[in-house]
PDB file of C-alpha atoms in Angstrom:
ATOM      1  CA  MET S   1     -54.397 -31.367  35.404  1.00 91.00           C
ATOM      2  CA  ILE S   2     -54.712 -32.674  38.410  1.00 94.00           C
ATOM      3  CA  ASP S   3     -52.047 -34.800  38.007  1.00 95.00           C
ATOM      4  CA  THR S   4     -49.353 -32.767  36.361  1.00 94.00           C
ATOM      5  CA  ASN S   5     -50.070 -29.687  38.890  1.00 93.00           C
ATOM      6  CA  PHE S   6     -50.641 -31.441  42.134  1.00 95.00           C
ATOM      7  CA  THR S   7     -50.032 -35.501  41.947  1.00 96.00           C
ATOM      8  CA  GLY S   8     -46.592 -35.480  40.274  1.00 96.00           C
ATOM      9  CA  PRO S   9     -45.112 -32.409  42.153  1.00 96.00           C
ATOM     10  CA  ALA S  10     -45.719 -33.412  45.249  1.00 97.00           C
ATOM     11  CA  ALA S  11     -44.981 -36.789  44.876  1.00 97.00           C
ATOM     12  CA  ALA S  12     -41.641 -35.180  43.512  1.00 97.00           C
ATOM     13  CA  MET S  13     -41.493 -32.873  46.789  1.00 98.00           C
ATOM     14  CA  VAL S  14     -41.987 -35.981  49.399  1.00 98.00           C
ATOM     15  CA  ALA S  15     -38.837 -37.955  47.640  1.00 98.00           C
ATOM     16  CA  PHE S  16     -36.822 -34.206  47.617  1.00 97.00           C
ATOM     17  CA  ALA S  17     -38.257 -33.988  51.419  1.00 98.00           C
ATOM     18  CA  GLY S  18     -36.318 -37.204  52.183  1.00 97.00           C
ATOM     19  CA  VAL S  19     -32.884 -35.735  50.855  1.00 97.00           C
ATOM     20  CA  LEU S  20     -33.266 -32.775  52.329  1.00 97.00           C
ATOM     21  CA  ARG S  21     -34.145 -34.310  56.106  1.00 96.00           C
ATOM     22  CA  THR S  22     -31.226 -36.637  55.870  1.00 96.00           C
ATOM     23  CA  GLN S  23     -28.410 -33.896  54.839  1.00 96.00           C
ATOM     24  CA  GLY S  24     -30.142 -31.787  57.610  1.00 96.00           C
ATOM     25  CA  HIS S  25     -30.274 -28.397  55.296  1.00 97.00           C
ATOM     26  CA  GLY S  26     -31.143 -27.382  52.243  1.00 97.00           C
ATOM     27  CA  ARG S  27     -34.465 -25.243  50.893  1.00 97.00           C
ATOM     28  CA  MET S  28     -37.118 -26.169  48.604  1.00 97.00           C
ATOM     29  CA  VAL S  29     -38.341 -23.422  45.957  1.00 97.00           C
ATOM     30  CA  VAL S  30     -42.051 -24.804  44.738  1.00 95.00           C
ATOM     31  CA  LEU S  31     -43.159 -22.115  41.838  1.00 91.00           C
ATOM     32  CA  SER S  32     -46.988 -21.823  42.228  1.00 89.00           C
ATOM     33  CA  SER S  33     -49.918 -19.535  40.298  1.00 90.00           C
ATOM     34  CA  VAL S  34     -51.947 -16.249  41.792  1.00 90.00           C
ATOM     35  CA  ALA S  35     -54.771 -18.680  40.544  1.00 89.00           C
ATOM     36  CA  GLY S  36     -54.512 -20.922  43.482  1.00 89.00           C
ATOM     37  CA  VAL S  37     -54.935 -18.228  45.516  1.00 89.00           C
ATOM     38  CA  ARG S  38     -58.540 -16.681  43.794  1.00 89.00           C
ATOM     39  CA  VAL S  39     -59.894 -19.870  42.602  1.00 90.00           C
ATOM     40  CA  ARG S  40     -62.112 -18.329  39.075  1.00 91.00           C
ATOM     41  CA  ARG S  41     -64.869 -20.888  37.428  1.00 91.00           C
ATOM     42  CA  ALA S  42     -63.273 -20.571  33.780  1.00 92.00           C
ATOM     43  CA  ASN S  43     -59.951 -22.161  35.311  1.00 91.00           C
ATOM     44  CA  PHE S  44     -61.628 -23.730  38.329  1.00 94.00           C
ATOM     45  CA  ILE S  45     -59.425 -27.046  37.756  1.00 94.00           C
ATOM     46  CA  TYR S  46     -56.387 -25.277  37.068  1.00 93.00           C
ATOM     47  CA  GLY S  47     -57.056 -23.181  39.817  1.00 93.00           C
ATOM     48  CA  SER S  48     -57.916 -26.029  42.639  1.00 95.00           C
ATOM     49  CA  SER S  49     -55.007 -28.342  41.354  1.00 95.00           C
ATOM     50  CA  LYS S  50     -52.559 -24.900  42.278  1.00 94.00           C
ATOM     51  CA  ALA S  51     -54.684 -24.697  45.552  1.00 95.00           C
ATOM     52  CA  GLY S  52     -54.034 -27.856  46.682  1.00 95.00           C
ATOM     53  CA  LEU S  53     -49.946 -27.674  45.386  1.00 95.00           C
ATOM     54  CA  ASP S  54     -49.819 -24.290  47.842  1.00 95.00           C
ATOM     55  CA  ALA S  55     -51.647 -26.889  50.824  1.00 95.00           C
ATOM     56  CA  PHE S  56     -49.306 -29.601  50.485  1.00 97.00           C
ATOM     57  CA  THR S  57     -46.510 -27.223  50.166  1.00 96.00           C
ATOM     58  CA  ILE S  58     -47.170 -25.553  53.476  1.00 95.00           C
ATOM     59  CA  GLY S  59     -48.236 -28.976  55.271  1.00 97.00           C
ATOM     60  CA  LEU S  60     -44.607 -30.355  53.929  1.00 97.00           C
ATOM     61  CA  GLY S  61     -43.002 -27.092  55.201  1.00 96.00           C
ATOM     62  CA  ASP S  62     -44.005 -27.190  58.399  1.00 97.00           C
ATOM     63  CA  SER S  63     -43.311 -30.959  58.660  1.00 96.00           C
ATOM     64  CA  LEU S  64     -39.613 -29.294  58.047  1.00 97.00           C
ATOM     65  CA  ARG S  65     -39.589 -26.998  60.052  1.00 93.00           C
ATOM     66  CA  GLN S  66     -36.745 -28.850  62.413  1.00 94.00           C
ATOM     67  CA  THR S  67     -34.948 -30.503  60.382  1.00 96.00           C
ATOM     68  CA  GLY S  68     -32.357 -28.014  59.180  1.00 96.00           C
ATOM     69  CA  ALA S  69     -34.649 -27.954  55.241  1.00 97.00           C
ATOM     70  CA  SER S  70     -37.059 -25.573  54.500  1.00 96.00           C
ATOM     71  CA  VAL S  71     -39.661 -25.436  52.254  1.00 96.00           C
ATOM     72  CA  MET S  72     -40.294 -21.688  49.907  1.00 94.00           C
ATOM     73  CA  VAL S  73     -43.929 -21.019  47.873  1.00 91.00           C
TER      74      VAL S  73
END
């Protein structure tokens, strides 16, 4: 579940961010889940992987700030 919800998307996002940096514009839209905001005991693995994806996306967006590209969760 962690590979599916965090590792895979993070790797794809890093590759796509490189494309956006090169072209100097564009927006990456990342679909997440409210489960990442409030991780519950019953689905803590899913929730924590989504929370990690949310945090990664925010950091990636910050790294693209001066490039003309952006990221939206």
